[in-house]
Amino acid sequence: MGCEIKRCGDKEYYCTVELTLQIIGGKWKPIILWYLHTNGTQRFGELRRTMPNITQKMLTQQLRELEADGLVHREVYPQVPPKVEYSLTELGTSVVPVMRTMCEWGQSYEKAVAQAADGRDAA
Amino acid sequence: MGCEIKRCGDKEYYCTVELTLQIIGGKWKPIILWYLHTNGTQRFGELRRTMPNITQKMLTQQLRELEADGLVHREVYPQVPPKVEYSLTELGTSVVPVMRTMCEWGQSYEKAVAQAADGRDAA
DNA sequence: CGGTATCCGCGGTGATACTG
DNA sequence: CAGTATCACCGCGGATACCG
C-alpha cells in the first residue's frame, strides 16, 4: 500500500503531499504566490522589484509553470511597450490557506529551535 | 519588506513557508514522515521495504537530516547484527497536520484537474 | 517592458560496491 | 542489518547577451 505511482498531468507522485510540493515547492514559487496574494495583481516589473534576488529568467519560468498548473493568470495587453499582469486564479487563491499553515508551523519550528539553543547556552 | 534573509540554524529563507519546505520538502521526506506516522516506530529495513524505490543511501541521508532537524528520533541498539529504530519526535508529530493539509489540497487539485480534463473531452 | 537564447556550475539523486 | 564510499548523471538555478 502506498507504493503505487499516481499521475496528474505530467506529475508523478505517491502521495498528494508530493503533488502539492511539485506545484508550490521550489525556491521561488512560495514567494511569488505570497506576493501575488498580499499585493494583488502585479506587472512583471513590479514582481521583479519586489524580489531583487530572482533572475528574470527564473521569474518568467516559475510564473509560466504556475500558469500551466492553473494557479496564476497571465494577462497580456497588446501594446507598446508591452504590459503583462499576473494575478492569482481561484485555484491559486485556494493554496493560500495551505501556505499559511506551512508558515505557522515554520514559525513554531523557529521558536522550538531557538529554545533548544537557549537550553544549550544555559548548560 | 519581505526581502530580508532570515536564518534558522543552517537554513536561509525569506518566509517561514520556505523554512518548512526545507525541512519537510524534497522527494522522500514527506513519504518517510508519513510512514513513520502511520506505521509508528520502524527499523531501517522495514522502512526500506515499505519504500522499494528509494536507495539505501538516500534513505539513510534523509533520515539523518530529519534527525538533525529534530523531527525524527534514532535509537541504536548496540548488538550484532545491528538494530536501529526510527520514530517521530514530538516536533515530528507536530508536522503531521501540516502534511495532512497539503494532502487535502493536493487531492482537491487532482479533482480540479480531472474536471478540467473532462470539460475538454466533452468539448 | 517583458521577455528568449545560450552556456555553465553545482548539488541533489542514483547505481554499485564494500564494511563493522 | 544497517550502514559508508565512490563515481556519474542530470536538471535546477544563475549569468549574460540579445530581441519584438
Short mmCIF file of N, CA and C (backbone and C1' of nucleotides) in Angstrom, two decimals, chain A residues 26-28 55 57-58 62 82, chain D residues 12-18 20:
data_model
loop_
_atom_site.label_atom_id
_atom_site.label_comp_id
_atom_site.label_asym_id
_atom_site.label_seq_id
_atom_site.Cartn_x
_atom_site.Cartn_y
_atom_site.Cartn_z
N GLY A 26 9.80 24.40 -4.51
CA GLY A 26 10.88 25.06 -5.23
C GLY A 26 11.33 26.32 -4.54
N LYS A 27 12.35 26.93 -5.09
CA LYS A 27 12.99 28.07 -4.43
C LYS A 27 12.16 29.34 -4.48
N TRP A 28 11.36 29.52 -5.53
CA TRP A 28 10.72 30.81 -5.73
C TRP A 28 9.20 30.81 -5.65
N THR A 55 16.37 36.02 -10.72
CA THR A 55 16.76 36.46 -12.06
C THR A 55 15.51 36.53 -12.93
N LYS A 57 15.02 35.36 -15.81
CA LYS A 57 14.73 34.04 -16.38
C LYS A 57 13.91 33.18 -15.44
N MET A 58 14.35 33.12 -14.18
CA MET A 58 13.65 32.28 -13.23
C MET A 58 12.23 32.80 -12.95
N GLN A 62 9.12 30.40 -13.58
CA GLN A 62 8.26 29.98 -12.49
C GLN A 62 6.83 30.45 -12.71
N PRO A 82 5.24 46.66 -24.06
CA PRO A 82 4.39 45.58 -23.57
C PRO A 82 3.98 45.76 -22.12
P DC D 12 14.54 20.76 -13.57
"O5'" DC D 12 14.75 21.74 -12.33
"C5'" DC D 12 15.05 21.21 -11.04
"C4'" DC D 12 16.00 22.15 -10.32
"C3'" DC D 12 15.56 23.60 -10.37
"O3'" DC D 12 15.58 24.12 -9.04
"C1'" DC D 12 17.81 23.38 -11.15
P DG D 13 14.86 25.49 -8.70
"O5'" DG D 13 16.02 26.57 -8.95
"C5'" DG D 13 17.18 26.55 -8.15
"C4'" DG D 13 18.28 27.33 -8.81
"C3'" DG D 13 17.92 28.79 -9.15
"O3'" DG D 13 18.68 29.64 -8.32
"C1'" DG D 13 19.15 27.71 -10.90
P DG D 14 18.63 31.21 -8.47
"O5'" DG D 14 19.88 31.50 -9.41
"C5'" DG D 14 21.17 31.15 -8.94
"C4'" DG D 14 22.23 31.57 -9.94
"C3'" DG D 14 22.12 33.02 -10.41
"O3'" DG D 14 23.41 33.61 -10.35
"C1'" DG D 14 22.21 31.58 -12.28
P DA D 15 23.58 35.18 -10.63
"O5'" DA D 15 24.39 35.25 -12.01
"C5'" DA D 15 25.48 34.35 -12.25
"C4'" DA D 15 26.17 34.74 -13.55
"C3'" DA D 15 26.05 36.21 -13.93
"O3'" DA D 15 27.27 36.65 -14.52
"C1'" DA D 15 24.97 34.89 -15.58
P DT D 16 27.44 38.19 -14.93
"O5'" DT D 16 27.16 38.17 -16.49
"C5'" DT D 16 27.69 37.12 -17.30
"C4'" DT D 16 27.06 37.16 -18.68
"C3'" DT D 16 26.76 38.56 -19.20
"O3'" DT D 16 27.57 38.81 -20.35
"C1'" DT D 16 24.98 37.05 -19.64
P DA D 17 27.49 40.26 -21.09
"O5'" DA D 17 26.68 39.89 -22.41
"C5'" DA D 17 26.94 38.66 -23.08
"C4'" DA D 17 25.90 38.44 -24.17
"C3'" DA D 17 25.50 39.71 -24.92
"O3'" DA D 17 25.49 39.46 -26.33
"C1'" DA D 17 23.58 38.63 -24.07
P DC D 18 25.22 40.69 -27.37
"O5'" DC D 18 23.76 40.36 -27.89
"C5'" DC D 18 23.50 39.09 -28.50
"C4'" DC D 18 22.00 38.88 -28.65
"C3'" DC D 18 21.28 39.97 -29.46
"O3'" DC D 18 20.53 39.34 -30.49
"C1'" DC D 18 20.16 39.56 -27.41
P DG D 20 13.37 39.95 -33.28
"O5'" DG D 20 11.81 39.88 -32.98
"C5'" DG D 20 11.36 39.61 -31.66
"C4'" DG D 20 10.00 40.26 -31.40
"C3'" DG D 20 9.48 41.18 -32.50
"O3'" DG D 20 8.05 41.19 -32.45
"C1'" DG D 20 9.99 42.46 -30.57
#
